[in-house]
């Protein structure tokens, strides 16, 4: 009986001397082959069957289930609920939100840091603001632990929705995440979510201002060279610089010499003019009054009341100093460039002894003063839109504008001769599409007038759209203006009139006859003539219409349109909320003196006109025919009112 294989029950053979492992690797015909060991450690026999390769292959191909039956399945793992698996596992995110501050001149908003805890146990969230000592604000739990709704569809925030540098909205309050702890980042990485790079919480403006106020202040010992010593030592000492102002690039500009005087006693600057005999200028000695001169006058806050207060050291930090005036340099003073070309002997000695300046080589400006240059071409300014182009151009050509010359012969020959074209507005706005206009071209002065015919219920103000004026083409220039003519107003052409585009759709017969008779006066008018002829051939000859000024408007209608039109009248009355039916009935009763229930047709028309009933003459006739008229020309006003009632 063998001993149990337990500690203290085993022993080794003391006579054993061989402990080597049998060789299982070898070479056969130059190839490395592995063989199965025949004996164990120390030459002991192996307690296993020595099977051949074929037997092993047979065993590998046999299925144990055919011999021993189906293998038993492993028992399922124990179910672990979520509150046990994710117990005490919380995601932590650092975030902040901005709180608006009202009625405070020192701050507009506050940056309040918070910590967002996400509990994996039940997908609940809590928001906690760390306590800050003596902050004066209620801090602690902003949102208690609960499931927070994400939207109005009933969804809740999940840990898959959380990330860094994103915005989260809890109950209308916006939080911005900036960072998280190490365990949160590892958990999100294990779930396959890549976190954004972390950011930092922006500083609070009010806290930063408090830190600056609480910081240690530096104190600079004032220099002994105070204002009094400066006055005593530097009184009546003035630096003088000679300069020129070249303004010849502008109209009527010239090269003018000046003297810049820098007063050392109070660091003020004065610019004096240099007059010559018969220079044609008033003898004003001062070009710029003595004052402290800022380097950039306009680099001040927009809230500074410059109307009632002068600039001081609080608004302007940089003022002109003696070193800013160097020979050969251009100094810009109030948007005027001054070239300094020389200075006097006292200025040279002061700059040499005070600042160590040694270069005082003067700049030769005689060539600049004597160089008149080539004749410059005058560039006319763009047209400002006031008045006509010819009138505005006269103010640029002479000091005293003269009225432009007119061709009186042309005006007498072409008096009251007008070419009329029909056009529609070419616009992207839906309300402007389809608007009809009448373009009148005056042959006497080549001016164009645009008129818009009235259209009821269009919402547009009809009447004169453009006063008579000469309209230039878009590609023209003020030096060589190109105006629209009859040759440009062909059918289908698009013209641009002061940022409005019009497409020519038709022309009257007078245009065709006049252009055919005067082809030589308008080069290129053949296109206009051919387009009008093509339009006439396509549409046929128009039927001549006789119009009488002040006559009632007549509309030609087809059968079946009246009934539809009457329905539209009821709809229109209902849309306009016409409710004056009581007053209309009282007016009918005044004309019905014998109380027969009928009144005359003319009296009916008169009453409707006085009561402002929006009906045309042909529409009124259609309504009367619909209600019925007896042999005496009487109509039932009750039936008429019943027809108009849209209730």
mmCIF file of N, CA and C in Angstrom, residues 238-245 256-262 269-275 285-288 333 338 340-344:
data_model
loop_
_atom_site.group_PDB
_atom_site.id
_atom_site.type_symbol
_atom_site.label_atom_id
_atom_site.label_comp_id
_atom_site.label_asym_id
_atom_site.label_seq_id
_atom_site.Cartn_x
_atom_site.Cartn_y
_atom_site.Cartn_z
ATOM 1 N N UNK A 238 14.571 125.978 -26.239
ATOM 2 C CA UNK A 238 13.650 125.476 -27.251
ATOM 3 C C UNK A 238 14.456 124.765 -28.329
ATOM 4 N N UNK A 239 14.000 123.553 -28.686
ATOM 5 C CA UNK A 239 14.600 122.816 -29.801
ATOM 6 C C UNK A 239 13.851 123.188 -31.071
ATOM 7 N N UNK A 240 14.598 123.498 -32.115
ATOM 8 C CA UNK A 240 13.997 123.951 -33.367
ATOM 9 C C UNK A 240 14.381 122.981 -34.482
ATOM 10 N N UNK A 241 13.337 122.441 -35.137
ATOM 11 C CA UNK A 241 13.518 121.505 -36.254
ATOM 12 C C UNK A 241 12.856 122.104 -37.498
ATOM 13 N N UNK A 242 13.573 122.023 -38.621
ATOM 14 C CA UNK A 242 13.052 122.504 -39.899
ATOM 15 C C UNK A 242 12.483 121.303 -40.667
ATOM 16 N N UNK A 243 11.288 121.458 -41.153
ATOM 17 C CA UNK A 243 10.612 120.347 -41.825
ATOM 18 C C UNK A 243 9.771 120.874 -42.972
ATOM 19 N N UNK A 244 9.265 119.961 -43.782
ATOM 20 C CA UNK A 244 8.386 120.278 -44.908
ATOM 21 C C UNK A 244 7.197 119.313 -44.868
ATOM 22 N N UNK A 245 6.117 119.772 -45.403
ATOM 23 C CA UNK A 245 4.889 118.967 -45.545
ATOM 24 C C UNK A 245 4.559 118.878 -47.035
ATOM 25 N N UNK A 256 5.115 122.675 -48.588
ATOM 26 C CA UNK A 256 5.151 123.850 -47.726
ATOM 27 C C UNK A 256 6.150 123.627 -46.593
ATOM 28 N N UNK A 257 6.993 124.629 -46.288
ATOM 29 C CA UNK A 257 7.965 124.506 -45.184
ATOM 30 C C UNK A 257 7.348 124.929 -43.848
ATOM 31 N N UNK A 258 7.820 124.283 -42.765
ATOM 32 C CA UNK A 258 7.353 124.577 -41.413
ATOM 33 C C UNK A 258 8.529 124.482 -40.453
ATOM 34 N N UNK A 259 8.303 124.998 -39.241
ATOM 35 C CA UNK A 259 9.288 124.924 -38.158
ATOM 36 C C UNK A 259 8.600 124.312 -36.945
ATOM 37 N N UNK A 260 9.183 123.209 -36.451
ATOM 38 C CA UNK A 260 8.671 122.545 -35.250
ATOM 39 C C UNK A 260 9.528 122.991 -34.074
ATOM 40 N N UNK A 261 8.894 123.576 -33.075
ATOM 41 C CA UNK A 261 9.582 124.063 -31.881
ATOM 42 C C UNK A 261 9.155 123.221 -30.686
ATOM 43 N N UNK A 262 10.147 122.627 -30.045
ATOM 44 C CA UNK A 262 9.911 121.769 -28.878
ATOM 45 C C UNK A 262 10.398 122.511 -27.644
ATOM 46 N N UNK A 269 4.832 121.244 -27.858
ATOM 47 C CA UNK A 269 5.267 121.354 -29.261
ATOM 48 C C UNK A 269 4.435 122.437 -29.930
ATOM 49 N N UNK A 270 5.095 123.204 -30.793
ATOM 50 C CA UNK A 270 4.436 124.244 -31.567
ATOM 51 C C UNK A 270 4.949 124.184 -33.000
ATOM 52 N N UNK A 271 4.046 124.327 -33.971
ATOM 53 C CA UNK A 271 4.410 124.297 -35.386
ATOM 54 C C UNK A 271 4.096 125.665 -35.976
ATOM 55 N N UNK A 272 5.124 126.296 -36.551
ATOM 56 C CA UNK A 272 4.994 127.631 -37.142
ATOM 57 C C UNK A 272 5.110 127.538 -38.656
ATOM 58 N N UNK A 273 4.384 128.422 -39.345
ATOM 59 C CA UNK A 273 4.448 128.480 -40.796
ATOM 60 C C UNK A 273 5.593 129.390 -41.229
ATOM 61 N N UNK A 274 6.144 129.075 -42.390
ATOM 62 C CA UNK A 274 7.196 129.887 -43.006
ATOM 63 C C UNK A 274 6.606 130.593 -44.220
ATOM 64 N N UNK A 275 6.397 131.902 -44.113
ATOM 65 C CA UNK A 275 5.791 132.666 -45.194
ATOM 66 C C UNK A 275 6.865 133.285 -46.070
ATOM 67 N N UNK A 285 0.882 133.135 -38.248
ATOM 68 C CA UNK A 285 2.211 132.595 -37.908
ATOM 69 C C UNK A 285 2.168 131.169 -37.357
ATOM 70 N N UNK A 286 1.066 130.790 -36.750
ATOM 71 C CA UNK A 286 0.993 129.510 -36.041
ATOM 72 C C UNK A 286 0.147 128.543 -36.862
ATOM 73 N N UNK A 287 0.734 127.377 -37.161
ATOM 74 C CA UNK A 287 -0.018 126.308 -37.811
ATOM 75 C C UNK A 287 -0.650 125.368 -36.781
ATOM 76 N N UNK A 288 0.077 125.094 -35.689
ATOM 77 C CA UNK A 288 -0.429 124.282 -34.584
ATOM 78 C C UNK A 288 -0.086 124.983 -33.293
ATOM 79 N N UNK A 333 1.920 113.978 -37.620
ATOM 80 C CA UNK A 333 1.264 114.796 -36.602
ATOM 81 C C UNK A 333 -0.148 115.080 -37.074
ATOM 82 N N UNK A 338 5.307 115.118 -41.760
ATOM 83 C CA UNK A 338 6.308 116.180 -41.795
ATOM 84 C C UNK A 338 7.686 115.537 -41.895
ATOM 85 N N UNK A 340 11.529 115.971 -41.499
ATOM 86 C CA UNK A 340 12.519 116.822 -40.822
ATOM 87 C C UNK A 340 13.824 116.735 -41.603
ATOM 88 N N UNK A 341 14.288 117.911 -42.071
ATOM 89 C CA UNK A 341 15.507 117.906 -42.893
ATOM 90 C C UNK A 341 16.675 118.640 -42.238
ATOM 91 N N UNK A 342 16.453 119.395 -41.142
ATOM 92 C CA UNK A 342 17.565 120.091 -40.492
ATOM 93 C C UNK A 342 17.093 120.605 -39.138
ATOM 94 N N UNK A 343 18.057 121.100 -38.325
ATOM 95 C CA UNK A 343 17.753 121.703 -37.024
ATOM 96 C C UNK A 343 18.806 122.767 -36.744
ATOM 97 N N UNK A 344 18.610 123.575 -35.713
ATOM 98 C CA UNK A 344 19.555 124.663 -35.416
ATOM 99 C C UNK A 344 20.708 124.145 -34.557
#
